[in-house]
Short mmCIF file of C-alpha atoms in Angstrom, two decimals:
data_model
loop_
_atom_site.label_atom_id
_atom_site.label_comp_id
_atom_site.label_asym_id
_atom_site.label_seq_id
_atom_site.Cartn_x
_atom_site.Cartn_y
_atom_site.Cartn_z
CA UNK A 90 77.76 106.39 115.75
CA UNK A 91 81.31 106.87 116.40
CA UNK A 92 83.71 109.41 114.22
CA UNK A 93 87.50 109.65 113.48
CA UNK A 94 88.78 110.89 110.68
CA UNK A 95 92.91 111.24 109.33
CA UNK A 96 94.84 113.30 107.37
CA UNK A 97 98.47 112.71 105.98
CA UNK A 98 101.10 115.74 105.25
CA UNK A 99 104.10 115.70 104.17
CA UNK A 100 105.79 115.11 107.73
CA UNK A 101 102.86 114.88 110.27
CA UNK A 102 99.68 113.04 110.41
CA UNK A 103 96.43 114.64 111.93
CA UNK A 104 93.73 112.42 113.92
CA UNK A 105 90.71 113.41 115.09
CA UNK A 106 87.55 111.79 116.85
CA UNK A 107 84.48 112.57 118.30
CA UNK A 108 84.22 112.93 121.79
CA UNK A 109 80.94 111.20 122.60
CA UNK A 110 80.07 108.28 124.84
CA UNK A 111 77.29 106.61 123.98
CA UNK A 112 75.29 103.56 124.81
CA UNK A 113 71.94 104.01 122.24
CA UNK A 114 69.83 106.81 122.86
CA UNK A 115 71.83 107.97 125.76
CA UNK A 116 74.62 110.29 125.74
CA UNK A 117 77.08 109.32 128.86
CA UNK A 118 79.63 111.70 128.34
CA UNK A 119 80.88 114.69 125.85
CA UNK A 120 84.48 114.78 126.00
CA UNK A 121 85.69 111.48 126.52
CA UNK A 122 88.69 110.81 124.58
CA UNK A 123 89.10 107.26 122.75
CA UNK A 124 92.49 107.79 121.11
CA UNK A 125 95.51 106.09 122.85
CA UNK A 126 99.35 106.61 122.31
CA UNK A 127 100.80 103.03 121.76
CA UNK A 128 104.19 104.21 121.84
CA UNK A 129 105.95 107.92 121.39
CA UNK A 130 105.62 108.31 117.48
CA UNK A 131 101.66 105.78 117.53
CA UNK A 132 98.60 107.18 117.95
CA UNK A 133 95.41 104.81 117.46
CA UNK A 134 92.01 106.16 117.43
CA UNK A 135 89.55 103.82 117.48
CA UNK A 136 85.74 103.17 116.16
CA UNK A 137 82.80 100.95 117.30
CA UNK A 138 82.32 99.34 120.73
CA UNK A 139 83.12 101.31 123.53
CA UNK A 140 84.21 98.94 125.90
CA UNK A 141 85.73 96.75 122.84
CA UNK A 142 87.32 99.74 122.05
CA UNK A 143 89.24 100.29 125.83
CA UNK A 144 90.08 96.35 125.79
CA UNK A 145 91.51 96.39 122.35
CA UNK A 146 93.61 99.51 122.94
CA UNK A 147 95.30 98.98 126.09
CA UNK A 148 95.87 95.16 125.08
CA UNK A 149 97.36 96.56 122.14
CA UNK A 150 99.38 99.43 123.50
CA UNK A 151 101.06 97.73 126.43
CA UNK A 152 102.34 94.76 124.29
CA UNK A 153 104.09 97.20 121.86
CA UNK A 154 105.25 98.62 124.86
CA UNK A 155 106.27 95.12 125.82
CA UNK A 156 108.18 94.83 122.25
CA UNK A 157 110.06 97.62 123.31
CA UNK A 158 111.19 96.64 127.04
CA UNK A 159 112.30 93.43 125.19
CA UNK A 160 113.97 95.07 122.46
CA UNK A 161 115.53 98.10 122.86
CA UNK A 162 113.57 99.81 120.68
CA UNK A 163 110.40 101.02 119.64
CA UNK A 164 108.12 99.12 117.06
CA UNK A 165 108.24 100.49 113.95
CA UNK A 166 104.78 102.00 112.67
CA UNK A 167 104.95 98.78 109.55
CA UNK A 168 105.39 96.26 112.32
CA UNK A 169 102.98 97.66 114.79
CA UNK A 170 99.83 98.13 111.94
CA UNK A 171 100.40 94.66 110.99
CA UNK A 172 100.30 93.25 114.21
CA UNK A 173 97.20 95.03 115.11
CA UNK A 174 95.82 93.77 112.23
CA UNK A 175 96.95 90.19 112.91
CA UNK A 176 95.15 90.52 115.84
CA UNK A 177 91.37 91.84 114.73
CA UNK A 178 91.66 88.84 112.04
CA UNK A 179 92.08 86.98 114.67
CA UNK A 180 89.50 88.17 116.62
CA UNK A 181 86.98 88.19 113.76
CA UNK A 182 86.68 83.93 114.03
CA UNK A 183 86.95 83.86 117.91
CA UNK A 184 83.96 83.33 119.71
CA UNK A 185 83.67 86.88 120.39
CA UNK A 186 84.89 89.03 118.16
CA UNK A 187 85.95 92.79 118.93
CA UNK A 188 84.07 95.29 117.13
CA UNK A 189 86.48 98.11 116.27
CA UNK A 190 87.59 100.05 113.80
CA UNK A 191 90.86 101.09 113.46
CA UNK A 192 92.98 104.60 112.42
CA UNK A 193 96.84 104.06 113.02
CA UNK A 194 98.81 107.44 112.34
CA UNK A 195 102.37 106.97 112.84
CA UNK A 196 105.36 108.65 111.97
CA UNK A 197 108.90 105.93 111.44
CA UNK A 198 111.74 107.52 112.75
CA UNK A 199 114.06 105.30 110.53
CA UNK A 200 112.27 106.04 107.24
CA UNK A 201 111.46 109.50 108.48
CA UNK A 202 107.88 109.07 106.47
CA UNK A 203 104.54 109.76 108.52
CA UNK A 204 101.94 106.39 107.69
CA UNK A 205 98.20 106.75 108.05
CA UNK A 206 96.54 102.84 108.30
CA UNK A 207 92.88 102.42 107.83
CA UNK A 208 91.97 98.88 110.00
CA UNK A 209 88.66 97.94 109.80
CA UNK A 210 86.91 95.64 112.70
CA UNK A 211 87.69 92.31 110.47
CA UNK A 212 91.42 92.99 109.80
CA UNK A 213 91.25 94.52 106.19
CA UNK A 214 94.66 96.92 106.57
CA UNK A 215 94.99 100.19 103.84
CA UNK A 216 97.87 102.50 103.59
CA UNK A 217 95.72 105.72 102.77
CA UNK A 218 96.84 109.60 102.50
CA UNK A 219 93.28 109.98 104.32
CA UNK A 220 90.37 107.95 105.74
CA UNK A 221 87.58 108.26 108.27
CA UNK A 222 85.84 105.23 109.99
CA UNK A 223 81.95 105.85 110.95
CA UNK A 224 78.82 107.62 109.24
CA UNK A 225 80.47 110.84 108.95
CA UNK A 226 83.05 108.93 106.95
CA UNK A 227 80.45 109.28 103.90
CA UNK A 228 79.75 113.11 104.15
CA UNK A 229 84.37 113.88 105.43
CA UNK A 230 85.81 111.78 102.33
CA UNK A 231 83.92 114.03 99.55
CA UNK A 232 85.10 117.13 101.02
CA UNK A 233 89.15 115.77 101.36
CA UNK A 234 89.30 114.65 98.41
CA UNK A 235 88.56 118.32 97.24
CA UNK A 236 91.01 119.68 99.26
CA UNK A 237 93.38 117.47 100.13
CA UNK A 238 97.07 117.74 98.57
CA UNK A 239 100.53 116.05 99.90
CA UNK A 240 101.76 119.11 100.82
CA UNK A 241 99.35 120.65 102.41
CA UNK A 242 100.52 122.38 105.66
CA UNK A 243 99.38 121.46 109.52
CA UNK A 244 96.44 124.82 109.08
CA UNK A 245 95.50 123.42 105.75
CA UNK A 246 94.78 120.42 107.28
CA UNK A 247 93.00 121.52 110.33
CA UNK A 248 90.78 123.65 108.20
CA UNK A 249 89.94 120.81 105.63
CA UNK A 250 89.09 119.08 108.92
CA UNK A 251 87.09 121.98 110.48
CA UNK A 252 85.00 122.06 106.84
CA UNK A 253 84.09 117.89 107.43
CA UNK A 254 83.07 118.77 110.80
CA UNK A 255 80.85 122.09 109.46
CA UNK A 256 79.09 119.53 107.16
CA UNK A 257 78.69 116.94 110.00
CA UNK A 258 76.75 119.37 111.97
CA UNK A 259 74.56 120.64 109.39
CA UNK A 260 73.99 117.47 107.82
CA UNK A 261 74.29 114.45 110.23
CA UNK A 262 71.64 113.65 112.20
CA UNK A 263 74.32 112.84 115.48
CA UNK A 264 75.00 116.00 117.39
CA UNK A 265 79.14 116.01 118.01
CA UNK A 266 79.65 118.90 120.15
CA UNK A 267 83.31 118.53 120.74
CA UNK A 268 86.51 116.60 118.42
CA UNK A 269 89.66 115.92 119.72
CA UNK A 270 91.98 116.59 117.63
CA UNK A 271 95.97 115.28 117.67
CA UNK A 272 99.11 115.23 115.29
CA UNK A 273 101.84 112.82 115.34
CA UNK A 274 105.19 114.17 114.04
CA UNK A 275 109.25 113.38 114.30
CA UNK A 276 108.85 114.94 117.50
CA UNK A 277 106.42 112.75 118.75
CA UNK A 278 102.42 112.73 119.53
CA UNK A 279 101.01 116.76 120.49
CA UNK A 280 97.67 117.35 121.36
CA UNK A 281 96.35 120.42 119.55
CA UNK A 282 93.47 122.44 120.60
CA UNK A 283 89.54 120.65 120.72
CA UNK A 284 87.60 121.69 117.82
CA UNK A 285 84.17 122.73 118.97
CA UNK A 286 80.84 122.23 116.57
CA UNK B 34 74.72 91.07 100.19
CA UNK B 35 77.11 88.71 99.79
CA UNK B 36 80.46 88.15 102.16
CA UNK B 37 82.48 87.67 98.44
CA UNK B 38 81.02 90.72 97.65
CA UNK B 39 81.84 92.89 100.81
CA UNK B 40 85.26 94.33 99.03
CA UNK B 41 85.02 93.80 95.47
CA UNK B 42 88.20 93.18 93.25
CA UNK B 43 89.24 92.06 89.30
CA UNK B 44 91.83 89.70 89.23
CA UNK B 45 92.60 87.88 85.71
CA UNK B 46 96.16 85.96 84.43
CA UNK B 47 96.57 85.20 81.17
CA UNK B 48 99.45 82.76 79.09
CA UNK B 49 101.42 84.03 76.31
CA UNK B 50 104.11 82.53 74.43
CA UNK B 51 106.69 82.10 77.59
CA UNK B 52 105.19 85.04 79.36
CA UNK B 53 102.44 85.32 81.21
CA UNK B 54 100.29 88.24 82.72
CA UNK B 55 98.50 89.08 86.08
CA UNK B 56 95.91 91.81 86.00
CA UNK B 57 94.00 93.46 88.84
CA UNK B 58 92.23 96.06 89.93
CA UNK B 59 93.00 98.92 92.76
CA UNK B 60 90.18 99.61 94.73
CA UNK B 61 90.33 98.80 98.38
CA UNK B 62 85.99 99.91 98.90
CA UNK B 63 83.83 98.56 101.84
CA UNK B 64 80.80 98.21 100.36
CA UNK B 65 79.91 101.19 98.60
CA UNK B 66 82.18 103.23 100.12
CA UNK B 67 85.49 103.51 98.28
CA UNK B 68 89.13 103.92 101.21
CA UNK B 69 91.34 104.19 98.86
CA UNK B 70 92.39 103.64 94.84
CA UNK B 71 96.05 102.09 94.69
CA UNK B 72 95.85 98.69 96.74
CA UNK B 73 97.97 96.56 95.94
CA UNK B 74 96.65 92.86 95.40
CA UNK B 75 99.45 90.77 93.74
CA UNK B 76 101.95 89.25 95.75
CA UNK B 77 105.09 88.25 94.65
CA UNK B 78 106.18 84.53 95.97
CA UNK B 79 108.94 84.18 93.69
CA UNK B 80 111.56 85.48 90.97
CA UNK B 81 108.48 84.59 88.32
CA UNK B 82 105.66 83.95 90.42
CA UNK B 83 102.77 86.28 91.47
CA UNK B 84 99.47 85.88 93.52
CA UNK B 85 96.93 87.84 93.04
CA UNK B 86 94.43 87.29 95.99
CA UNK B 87 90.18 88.34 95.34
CA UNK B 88 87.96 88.65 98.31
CA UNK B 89 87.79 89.60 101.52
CA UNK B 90 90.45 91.80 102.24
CA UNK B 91 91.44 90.66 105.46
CA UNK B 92 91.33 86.91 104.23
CA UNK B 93 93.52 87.96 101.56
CA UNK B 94 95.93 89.15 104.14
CA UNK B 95 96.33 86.75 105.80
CA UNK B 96 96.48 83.56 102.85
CA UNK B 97 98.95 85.65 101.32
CA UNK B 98 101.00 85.84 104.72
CA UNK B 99 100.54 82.06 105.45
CA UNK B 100 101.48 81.46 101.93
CA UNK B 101 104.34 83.54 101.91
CA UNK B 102 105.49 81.52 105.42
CA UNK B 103 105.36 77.90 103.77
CA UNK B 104 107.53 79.40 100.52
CA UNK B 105 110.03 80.60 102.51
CA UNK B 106 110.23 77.77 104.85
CA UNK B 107 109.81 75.59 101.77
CA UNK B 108 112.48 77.50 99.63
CA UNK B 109 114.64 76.98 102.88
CA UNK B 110 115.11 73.23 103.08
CA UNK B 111 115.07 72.67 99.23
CA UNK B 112 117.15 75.51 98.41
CA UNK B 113 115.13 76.57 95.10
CA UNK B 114 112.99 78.47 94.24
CA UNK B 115 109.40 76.80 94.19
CA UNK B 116 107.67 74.52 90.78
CA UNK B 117 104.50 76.39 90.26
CA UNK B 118 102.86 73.02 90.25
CA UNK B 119 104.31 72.66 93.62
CA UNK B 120 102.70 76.04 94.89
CA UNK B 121 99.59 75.07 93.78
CA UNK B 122 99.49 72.19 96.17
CA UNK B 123 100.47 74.32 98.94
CA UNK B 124 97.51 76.90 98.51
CA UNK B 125 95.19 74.02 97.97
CA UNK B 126 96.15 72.25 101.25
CA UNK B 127 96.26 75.56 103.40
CA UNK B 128 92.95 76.20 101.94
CA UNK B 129 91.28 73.19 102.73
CA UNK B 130 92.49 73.33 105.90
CA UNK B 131 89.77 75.42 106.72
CA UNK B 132 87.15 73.51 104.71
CA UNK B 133 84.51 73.94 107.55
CA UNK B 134 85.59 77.98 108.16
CA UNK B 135 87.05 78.92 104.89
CA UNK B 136 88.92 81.89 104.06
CA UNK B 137 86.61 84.13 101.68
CA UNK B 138 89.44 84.87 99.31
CA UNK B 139 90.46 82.67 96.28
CA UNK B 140 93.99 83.40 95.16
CA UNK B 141 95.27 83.75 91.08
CA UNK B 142 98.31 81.93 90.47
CA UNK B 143 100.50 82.95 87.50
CA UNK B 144 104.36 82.20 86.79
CA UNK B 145 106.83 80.58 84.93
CA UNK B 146 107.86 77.49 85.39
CA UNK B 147 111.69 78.14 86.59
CA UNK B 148 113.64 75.06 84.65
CA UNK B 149 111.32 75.18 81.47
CA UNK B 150 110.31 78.59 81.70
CA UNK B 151 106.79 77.05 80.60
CA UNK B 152 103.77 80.03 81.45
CA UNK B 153 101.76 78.63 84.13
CA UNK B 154 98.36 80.12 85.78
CA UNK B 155 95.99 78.56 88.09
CA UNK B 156 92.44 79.83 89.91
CA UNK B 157 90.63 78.48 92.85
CA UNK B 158 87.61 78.48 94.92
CA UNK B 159 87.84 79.13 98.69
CA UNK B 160 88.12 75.16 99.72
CA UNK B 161 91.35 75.13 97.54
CA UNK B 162 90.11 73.06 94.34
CA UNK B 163 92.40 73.99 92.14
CA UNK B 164 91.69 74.60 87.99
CA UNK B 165 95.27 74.55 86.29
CA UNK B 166 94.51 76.73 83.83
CA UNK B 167 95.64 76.51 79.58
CA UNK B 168 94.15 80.48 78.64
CA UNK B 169 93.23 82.52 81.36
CA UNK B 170 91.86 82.08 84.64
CA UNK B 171 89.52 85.07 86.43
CA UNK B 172 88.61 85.77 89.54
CA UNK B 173 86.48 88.28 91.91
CA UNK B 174 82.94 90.34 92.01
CA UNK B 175 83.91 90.63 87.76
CA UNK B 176 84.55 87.11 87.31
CA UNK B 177 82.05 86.32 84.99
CA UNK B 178 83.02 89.25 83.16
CA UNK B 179 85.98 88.90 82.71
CA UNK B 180 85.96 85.00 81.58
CA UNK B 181 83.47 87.02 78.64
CA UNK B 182 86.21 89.75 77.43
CA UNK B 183 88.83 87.03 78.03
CA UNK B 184 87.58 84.93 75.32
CA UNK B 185 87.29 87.53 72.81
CA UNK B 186 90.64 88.80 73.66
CA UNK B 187 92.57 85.96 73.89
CA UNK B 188 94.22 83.89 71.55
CA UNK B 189 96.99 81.14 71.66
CA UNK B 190 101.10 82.24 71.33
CA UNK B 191 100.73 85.72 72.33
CA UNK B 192 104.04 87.65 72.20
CA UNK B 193 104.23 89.97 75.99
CA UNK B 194 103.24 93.20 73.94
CA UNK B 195 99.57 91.37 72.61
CA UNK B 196 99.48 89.59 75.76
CA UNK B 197 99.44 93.12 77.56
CA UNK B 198 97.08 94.67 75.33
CA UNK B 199 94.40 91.84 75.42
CA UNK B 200 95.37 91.27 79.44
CA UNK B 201 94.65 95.21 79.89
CA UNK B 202 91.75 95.53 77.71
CA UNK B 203 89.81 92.63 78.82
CA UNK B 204 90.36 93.86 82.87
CA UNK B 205 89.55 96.97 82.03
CA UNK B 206 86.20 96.71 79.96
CA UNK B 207 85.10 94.12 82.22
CA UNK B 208 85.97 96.17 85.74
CA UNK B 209 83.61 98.91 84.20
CA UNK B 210 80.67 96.78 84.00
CA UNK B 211 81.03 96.15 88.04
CA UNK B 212 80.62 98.57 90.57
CA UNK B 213 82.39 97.05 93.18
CA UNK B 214 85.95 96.71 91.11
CA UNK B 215 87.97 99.67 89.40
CA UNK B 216 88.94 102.86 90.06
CA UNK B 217 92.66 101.91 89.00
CA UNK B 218 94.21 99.14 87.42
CA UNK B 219 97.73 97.38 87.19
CA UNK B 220 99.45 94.67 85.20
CA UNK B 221 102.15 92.20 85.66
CA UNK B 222 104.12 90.80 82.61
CA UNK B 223 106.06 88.07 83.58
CA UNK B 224 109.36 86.81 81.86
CA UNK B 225 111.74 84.37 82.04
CA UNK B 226 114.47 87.27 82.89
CA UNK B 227 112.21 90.25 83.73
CA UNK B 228 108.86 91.13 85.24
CA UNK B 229 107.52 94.49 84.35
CA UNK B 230 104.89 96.39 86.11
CA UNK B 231 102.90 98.40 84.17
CA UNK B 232 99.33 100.53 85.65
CA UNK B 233 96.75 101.41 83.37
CA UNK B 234 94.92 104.57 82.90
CA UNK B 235 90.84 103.78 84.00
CA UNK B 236 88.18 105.16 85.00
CA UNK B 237 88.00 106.26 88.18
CA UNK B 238 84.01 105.93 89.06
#
């Protein structure tokens, strides 16, 4: 019952999640917050399990951390999809596989391009200009793909966004009362105000 | 529903008088749901030789990785670039490696031949048998039709610019009649001293 949803611009890229913890009919918590810098220009928000979710994130973020201790440098946002992605296929025919799904936004500092990369839970990797992971996936991509242009600014964005999450509470059965809502940019990761339903 | 069917894709090569072509579809869809319209399915393993990989997307990913690591490491200690015939018995072995836990993705082989410049294509099924084939050779959730608008298309010593219009027509008649392929479509016409890329205008429902 979990909901992020991405947007691409010309030189940022927009996450945002739900902030509900779950565990079936009962509602833990209303503003916990699932997404996770893996280094200063990665932001992952993540889909599915809950505790999955936690394992698969910090495992993830402190070995790209690790890459760059070893390095130098920071992983680049190419390198650092495809090795998360390595390592849900991975999972998929282990013994127990990790059920999470997967947005990357990430902005390359060499390339100077902002990437958005849809992961699913088995390792199936996408480049996409926008994608959402969850039910509210099927009533947010309708409504972007109205709206959504390459060069639409950071408030064009936010308000395509804010329309998605108008629809998801009229429309979806799972009360979200709070997103959290963050933008990755050349200047790094920025949390930007919570939207409230 | 099927595990072949969880991502949909139309994959077809086709042989033309020393060319050949390698067709697919764009849709990257999870089910019903449709991520995004511009994947990109062919690989390229050589100067003239593409794989296109059907199936599971994630499979896909990672045979065409694996693949891509024995060429190089192949291409490495021989110092040339790879016989298609040759290729072919490295994605039959990698795929019967897992004959007990295959990967749900069957790759499309299509190239030249690099001494004869002789067309060459070549399908599989996901335990690596592989079916060399003489016309055309299709593959994913519009397989079967495909292999139909194939044989009406087709037709033996097909200069590049027939080849492409019977390559493009057959993928895209056949990708309509599926719901789980479309929305987009490319084509690959390989030569002995060029490969062009050229995407086709389809419907996008």
């Amino acid at each position: 019952m979990d909901f992020s949803i991405g947007i691409k611009g010309q030189d940022y890229v927009i996450l945002a999640e739900d902030m509900n913890a779950a565990h079936s009919i009962i509602l833990n918590q209303q503003d916990h917050t699932k997404m996770l810098d893996l280094n200063d220009h990665l932001l992952l928000a993540r889909t599915g399990e809950l505790g999955d979710g936690v394992q698969c994130a910090e495992y993830l973020q402190k070995n790209i951390q690790l890459y760059q201790l070893r390095n130098g440098y920071e992983m680049r946002s190419n390198a650092a999809a495809n090795y998360i992605r390595k390592y849900l296929a991975d999972s998929i025919r282990s013994q127990e596989p990790m059920n999470v799904n997967i947005l990357l936004a990430a902005y390359d500092t060499i390339s100077k391009e902002p990437q958005l990369y849809y992961i699913d839970y088995m390792g199936s990797m996408a480049t996409v200009p926008f994608a959402a992971h969850g039910h509210g996936a099927l009533f947010s991509l309708g409504i972007i793909d109205r709206y959504y242009s390459r060069s639409m600014s950071r408030d064009e964005a936010l308000s395509v966004l804010k329309k998605c999450i108008v629809e998801l509470k009229k429309r979806f059965i799972v009360n979200y009362t709070s997103f959290n809502v963050q933008v990755v940019d050349s200047q790094g990761i920025h949390q930007l105000d919570r939207i409230v339903a | 529903m099927s595990i072949d069917e969880y991502n949909g894709s139309a994959i077809v090569a086709m042989t033309g008088k020393d060319c050949v072509a390698i067709a697919t579809d764009t849709r990257f869809g999870v089910q019903r749901t449709t991520i995004t319209t511009d994947f990109e399915r062919v690989h390229k393993m050589g100067p003239t030789l593409y794989v296109a990989m059907s199936g599971l997307v994630t499979d896909a990913y990672t045979v065409a990785a694996r693949l891509k690591y024995r060429l190089n490491l192949y291409e490495l200690r021989e110092n040339r670039p790879v016989n298609p015939k040759v290729f072919v018995s490295m994605v039959s072995n990698l795929l019967y490696e897992r004959r007990f836990g295959p990967y749900f993705s069957t790759p499309v082989v299509a190239g030249l031949d690099p001494t004869s410049g002789k067309p060459f294509i070549a399908g599989f099924d996901c335990i690596g048998d592989p079916t060399i084939g003489t016309d055309f050779v299709t593959d994913g959730t519009s397989g079967e039709q495909l292999m139909g608008m194939c044989e009406a298309f087709w037709r033996p010593d097909l200069n590049k610019d027939e080849l492409f219009e019977a390559i493009s027509q057959s993928l895209l008649n056949a990708q309509d009649r599926d719901s789980y392929a479309g929305w987009g479509a490319q084509v690959y016409i390989i030569e002995k001293d060029k490969v062009t890329k050229k995407i086709l205008k389809a419907r996008k429902d």
